[in-house]
Amino acid sequence: MGTFGRRLLLAVDAKGYGGVDVVTQREWQEAIRRLLEEAAGAAGLDWEQWATQVGGDSVFAVLPQGASEPALVDPFMRQLEAGLRIFNRNRRDEARLRLRAAVHFGTASPAANGFEGRAPVEIGRLLDSRVLKAALAAAPDAPLALAVSATVFNDVIGEAYTTIRPQEFREARISEKEYAGRAWIRVPGYDVNALDLGDTEPGAQGGAGSAAAVDARPSSAPTAPGNTVVQEFNGTVHAQGAVFGISK
């Protein structure tokens, strides 16, 4: 039987890495590691204790047990954004480093080749989701777009453990491969609710984060007390004694 554990996870990935030259790729790789380490230090997180897997323009990190979720969501991300802006200063547009980042908390245990569990898979889906990519694309001056899982949003941001307000996030439906769930998106410096993300997620009606996408449910789902159910029919219906509308 494997070891059970819940851990705090971070994943980042650079936009457009495959489209830049080798010199720029090398600069980005060096910058990503340095900026993550600097952000960890500023947030009081022990970078040396992080278990990291690096893939060129991407980093997946499992933080040690007891690592602060508010610290990773708030001061870490603020420092990372500031570091990216400094790095990008005076660089041509195509050489600017822009990152997608995802934060999740869930089951992740050491395995023969990294970590196993649901959380490493789920954070990968958040990071690669179309809605997070669309958020960064829709904010051309932003160096960072962040997605947090429902667990992190509800337990950390929603409970006011950070200086970042819940209103700065936009709820969106994620559907990637075998994963389906929700994420909360933030683009520092932008009103994420004003960004045009389009129909970026399968099954999202009216665009990710819209009322239709967030509140959609099967027509057969129970109706909450206090709601009014009305069915409309065209033509003549022969159903003596039947009740087609129920008002509570």
GROMACS .gro file of C-alpha atoms in nm:
model
  248
    1MET     CA    1   0.000   0.000   0.000
    2GLY     CA    2   0.136   0.342  -0.097
    3THR     CA    3   0.192   0.635   0.135
    4PHE     CA    4  -0.103   0.870   0.160
    5GLY     CA    5  -0.040   1.240   0.180
    6ARG     CA    6  -0.182   1.577   0.081
    7ARG     CA    7   0.059   1.837  -0.052
    8LEU     CA    8   0.065   2.187  -0.192
    9LEU     CA    9   0.155   2.194  -0.562
   10LEU     CA   10   0.271   2.459  -0.807
   11ALA     CA   11   0.308   2.434  -1.183
   12VAL     CA   12   0.429   2.699  -1.429
   13ASP     CA   13   0.477   2.705  -1.804
   14ALA     CA   14   0.607   2.969  -2.046
   15LYS     CA   15   0.395   3.099  -2.333
   16GLY     CA   16   0.547   3.070  -2.680
   17TYR     CA   17   0.865   2.888  -2.578
   18GLY     CA   18   0.882   2.683  -2.897
   19GLY     CA   19   0.865   2.995  -3.114
   20VAL     CA   20   1.175   3.174  -2.984
   21ASP     CA   21   1.541   3.124  -3.067
   22VAL     CA   22   1.783   2.914  -2.866
   23VAL     CA   23   1.941   3.214  -2.692
   24THR     CA   24   1.602   3.333  -2.570
   25GLN     CA   25   1.508   2.983  -2.460
   26ARG     CA   26   1.824   2.966  -2.250
   27GLU     CA   27   1.752   3.306  -2.097
   28TRP     CA   28   1.395   3.201  -2.016
   29GLN     CA   29   1.503   2.875  -1.854
   30GLU     CA   30   1.752   3.055  -1.631
   31ALA     CA   31   1.500   3.328  -1.548
   32ILE     CA   32   1.219   3.088  -1.457
   33ARG     CA   33   1.425   2.905  -1.198
   34ARG     CA   34   1.573   3.225  -1.056
   35LEU     CA   35   1.238   3.404  -1.036
   36LEU     CA   36   1.069   3.108  -0.868
   37GLU     CA   37   1.348   3.084  -0.612
   38GLU     CA   38   1.335   3.459  -0.544
   39ALA     CA   39   0.958   3.452  -0.508
   40ALA     CA   40   0.981   3.160  -0.267
   41GLY     CA   41   1.230   3.350  -0.054
   42ALA     CA   42   1.013   3.662  -0.050
   43ALA     CA   43   0.714   3.454   0.059
   44GLY     CA   44   0.902   3.274   0.335
   45LEU     CA   45   0.889   2.939   0.155
   46ASP     CA   46   1.194   2.712   0.173
   47TRP     CA   47   1.289   2.660  -0.191
   48GLU     CA   48   1.553   2.401  -0.099
   49GLN     CA   49   1.280   2.173   0.037
   50TRP     CA   50   1.073   2.182  -0.283
   51ALA     CA   51   1.066   1.868  -0.497
   52THR     CA   52   1.080   2.000  -0.854
   53GLN     CA   53   1.054   1.849  -1.199
   54VAL     CA   54   1.185   2.079  -1.474
   55GLY     CA   55   1.094   2.049  -1.839
   56GLY     CA   56   1.269   2.332  -2.019
   57ASP     CA   57   1.004   2.603  -2.008
   58SER     CA   58   0.796   2.436  -1.735
   59VAL     CA   59   0.837   2.356  -1.367
   60PHE     CA   60   0.625   2.128  -1.150
   61ALA     CA   61   0.689   2.158  -0.778
   62VAL     CA   62   0.560   1.971  -0.474
   63LEU     CA   63   0.608   2.173  -0.160
   64PRO     CA   64   0.696   2.013   0.174
   65GLN     CA   65   0.427   1.923   0.422
   66GLY     CA   66   0.310   2.224   0.616
   67ALA     CA   67   0.395   2.475   0.343
   68SER     CA   68   0.172   2.781   0.361
   69GLU     CA   69  -0.101   2.795   0.099
   70PRO     CA   70  -0.170   3.168   0.155
   71ALA     CA   71   0.201   3.243   0.112
   72LEU     CA   72   0.210   3.066  -0.225
   73VAL     CA   73  -0.107   3.232  -0.354
   74ASP     CA   74  -0.037   3.583  -0.230
   75PRO     CA   75   0.321   3.709  -0.168
   76PHE     CA   76   0.480   3.442  -0.389
   77MET     CA   77   0.264   3.532  -0.688
   78ARG     CA   78   0.305   3.905  -0.630
   79GLN     CA   79   0.683   3.869  -0.624
   80LEU     CA   80   0.679   3.642  -0.929
   81GLU     CA   81   0.478   3.897  -1.126
   82ALA     CA   82   0.711   4.179  -1.019
   83GLY     CA   83   1.016   3.972  -1.114
   84LEU     CA   84   0.871   3.896  -1.456
   85ARG     CA   85   0.803   4.264  -1.520
   86ILE     CA   86   1.162   4.353  -1.430
   87PHE     CA   87   1.298   4.074  -1.652
   88ASN     CA   88   1.082   4.187  -1.946
   89ARG     CA   89   1.175   4.552  -1.917
   90ASN     CA   90   1.323   4.682  -2.244
   91ARG     CA   91   1.291   4.339  -2.410
   92ARG     CA   92   1.127   4.313  -2.751
   93ASP     CA   93   0.773   4.177  -2.741
   94GLU     CA   94   0.856   3.832  -2.876
   95ALA     CA   95   1.132   3.787  -2.617
   96ARG     CA   96   0.919   3.875  -2.314
   97LEU     CA   97   0.874   3.591  -2.067
   98ARG     CA   98   0.507   3.530  -1.984
   99LEU     CA   99   0.398   3.249  -1.755
  100ARG     CA  100   0.087   3.048  -1.682
  101ALA     CA  101   0.078   2.924  -1.324
  102ALA     CA  102  -0.147   2.685  -1.134
  103VAL     CA  103  -0.182   2.611  -0.763
  104HIS     CA  104  -0.354   2.307  -0.616
  105PHE     CA  105  -0.370   2.117  -0.287
  106GLY     CA  106  -0.446   1.749  -0.290
  107THR     CA  107  -0.324   1.391  -0.277
  108ALA     CA  108   0.036   1.351  -0.392
  109SER     CA  109   0.282   1.093  -0.265
  110PRO     CA  110   0.642   1.014  -0.365
  111ALA     CA  111   0.672   0.746  -0.633
  112ALA     CA  112   0.945   0.579  -0.836
  113ASN     CA  113   0.944   0.858  -1.098
  114GLY     CA  114   0.822   1.167  -0.918
  115PHE     CA  115   0.485   1.184  -0.746
  116GLU     CA  116   0.166   0.986  -0.778
  117GLY     CA  117  -0.191   1.075  -0.692
  118ARG     CA  118  -0.476   1.279  -0.832
  119ALA     CA  119  -0.335   1.622  -0.755
  120PRO     CA  120  -0.034   1.608  -0.994
  121VAL     CA  121  -0.267   1.511  -1.277
  122GLU     CA  122  -0.526   1.773  -1.190
  123ILE     CA  123  -0.280   2.061  -1.166
  124GLY     CA  124  -0.146   1.966  -1.508
  125ARG     CA  125  -0.495   1.994  -1.652
  126LEU     CA  126  -0.542   2.336  -1.489
  127LEU     CA  127  -0.211   2.460  -1.626
  128ASP     CA  128  -0.279   2.340  -1.980
  129SER     CA  129  -0.646   2.437  -1.984
  130ARG     CA  130  -0.774   2.640  -2.275
  131VAL     CA  131  -0.930   2.894  -2.042
  132LEU     CA  132  -0.599   2.978  -1.871
  133LYS     CA  133  -0.424   3.007  -2.207
  134ALA     CA  134  -0.705   3.231  -2.330
  135ALA     CA  135  -0.676   3.451  -2.021
  136LEU     CA  136  -0.307   3.517  -2.084
  137ALA     CA  137  -0.366   3.573  -2.455
  138ALA     CA  138  -0.646   3.821  -2.381
  139ALA     CA  139  -0.418   4.028  -2.156
  140PRO     CA  140  -0.119   4.113  -2.378
  141ASP     CA  141   0.060   4.328  -2.119
  142ALA     CA  142   0.027   4.074  -1.838
  143PRO     CA  143   0.334   3.862  -1.761
  144LEU     CA  144   0.136   3.614  -1.551
  145ALA     CA  145  -0.200   3.434  -1.547
  146LEU     CA  146  -0.291   3.219  -1.249
  147ALA     CA  147  -0.537   2.933  -1.201
  148VAL     CA  148  -0.620   2.795  -0.859
  149SER     CA  149  -0.825   2.487  -0.786
  150ALA     CA  150  -1.158   2.491  -0.608
  151THR     CA  151  -0.990   2.362  -0.292
  152VAL     CA  152  -0.741   2.649  -0.284
  153PHE     CA  153  -0.998   2.913  -0.375
  154ASN     CA  154  -1.257   2.805  -0.121
  155ASP     CA  155  -1.022   2.735   0.169
  156VAL     CA  156  -0.768   3.014   0.120
  157ILE     CA  157  -0.901   3.301  -0.088
  158GLY     CA  158  -1.269   3.266  -0.003
  159GLU     CA  159  -1.187   3.255   0.369
  160ALA     CA  160  -0.983   3.580   0.344
  161TYR     CA  161  -0.643   3.430   0.428
  162THR     CA  162  -0.487   3.645   0.155
  163THR     CA  163  -0.489   4.012   0.065
  164ILE     CA  164  -0.618   3.912  -0.278
  165ARG     CA  165  -0.995   3.947  -0.290
  166PRO     CA  166  -1.221   3.675  -0.429
  167GLN     CA  167  -1.358   3.930  -0.676
  168GLU     CA  168  -1.020   3.936  -0.849
  169PHE     CA  169  -1.080   3.578  -0.966
  170ARG     CA  170  -1.313   3.445  -1.233
  171GLU     CA  171  -1.471   3.105  -1.204
  172ALA     CA  172  -1.443   2.885  -1.512
  173ARG     CA  173  -1.525   2.532  -1.613
  174ILE     CA  174  -1.229   2.311  -1.705
  175SER     CA  175  -1.264   2.008  -1.929
  176GLU     CA  176  -0.930   1.859  -2.030
  177LYS     CA  177  -0.888   1.493  -2.127
  178GLU     CA  178  -1.025   1.284  -1.839
  179TYR     CA  179  -1.048   1.581  -1.599
  180ALA     CA  180  -1.357   1.794  -1.553
  181GLY     CA  181  -1.388   2.052  -1.279
  182ARG     CA  182  -1.369   2.419  -1.198
  183ALA     CA  183  -1.087   2.666  -1.159
  184TRP     CA  184  -1.057   3.028  -1.056
  185ILE     CA  185  -0.854   3.251  -1.287
  186ARG     CA  186  -0.665   3.570  -1.200
  187VAL     CA  187  -0.463   3.797  -1.427
  188PRO     CA  188  -0.277   4.057  -1.217
  189GLY     CA  189  -0.333   4.408  -1.346
  190TYR     CA  190  -0.649   4.314  -1.534
  191ASP     CA  191  -1.017   4.282  -1.453
  192VAL     CA  192  -1.041   3.917  -1.546
  193ASN     CA  193  -1.420   3.937  -1.564
  194ALA     CA  194  -1.388   4.194  -1.843
  195LEU     CA  195  -1.157   3.978  -2.055
  196ASP     CA  196  -1.311   3.821  -2.361
  197LEU     CA  197  -1.227   3.452  -2.321
  198GLY     CA  198  -1.485   3.332  -2.571
  199ASP     CA  199  -1.621   2.976  -2.567
  200THR     CA  200  -1.290   2.837  -2.448
  201GLU     CA  201  -1.420   2.531  -2.265
  202PRO     CA  202  -1.630   2.250  -2.410
  203GLY     CA  203  -1.984   2.265  -2.278
  204ALA     CA  204  -1.950   2.626  -2.160
  205GLN     CA  205  -2.243   2.829  -2.284
  206GLY     CA  206  -2.181   3.197  -2.323
  207GLY     CA  207  -1.809   3.168  -2.244
  208ALA     CA  208  -1.610   3.040  -1.951
  209GLY     CA  209  -1.694   3.229  -1.636
  210SER     CA  210  -2.030   3.346  -1.762
  211ALA     CA  211  -2.344   3.285  -1.563
  212ALA     CA  212  -2.449   3.014  -1.806
  213ALA     CA  213  -2.117   2.836  -1.774
  214VAL     CA  214  -2.105   2.856  -1.397
  215ASP     CA  215  -2.467   2.782  -1.315
  216ALA     CA  216  -2.557   2.537  -1.590
  217ARG     CA  217  -2.700   2.208  -1.463
  218PRO     CA  218  -2.892   1.917  -1.610
  219SER     CA  219  -3.259   1.984  -1.674
  220SER     CA  220  -3.344   1.682  -1.460
  221ALA     CA  221  -3.166   1.821  -1.152
  222PRO     CA  222  -3.388   1.886  -0.847
  223THR     CA  223  -3.512   2.239  -0.808
  224ALA     CA  224  -3.416   2.422  -0.492
  225PRO     CA  225  -3.697   2.523  -0.254
  226GLY     CA  226  -3.842   2.858  -0.337
  227ASN     CA  227  -3.792   2.830  -0.713
  228THR     CA  228  -4.072   2.832  -0.967
  229VAL     CA  229  -4.089   2.565  -1.232
  230VAL     CA  230  -4.281   2.651  -1.547
  231GLN     CA  231  -4.322   2.431  -1.853
  232GLU     CA  232  -4.445   2.579  -2.178
  233PHE     CA  233  -4.622   2.379  -2.448
  234ASN     CA  234  -4.720   2.481  -2.798
  235GLY     CA  235  -5.050   2.349  -2.928
  236THR     CA  236  -5.320   2.156  -2.747
  237VAL     CA  237  -5.229   1.923  -2.462
  238HIS     CA  238  -5.485   1.660  -2.355
  239ALA     CA  239  -5.395   1.573  -1.999
  240GLN     CA  240  -5.692   1.624  -1.777
  241GLY     CA  241  -5.599   1.669  -1.410
  242ALA     CA  242  -5.227   1.692  -1.477
  243VAL     CA  243  -5.011   1.964  -1.319
  244PHE     CA  244  -4.742   2.115  -1.541
  245GLY     CA  245  -4.625   2.406  -1.326
  246ILE     CA  246  -4.538   2.397  -0.957
  247SER     CA  247  -4.483   2.717  -0.765
  248LYS     CA  248  -4.333   2.696  -0.417
   0.00000   0.00000   0.00000
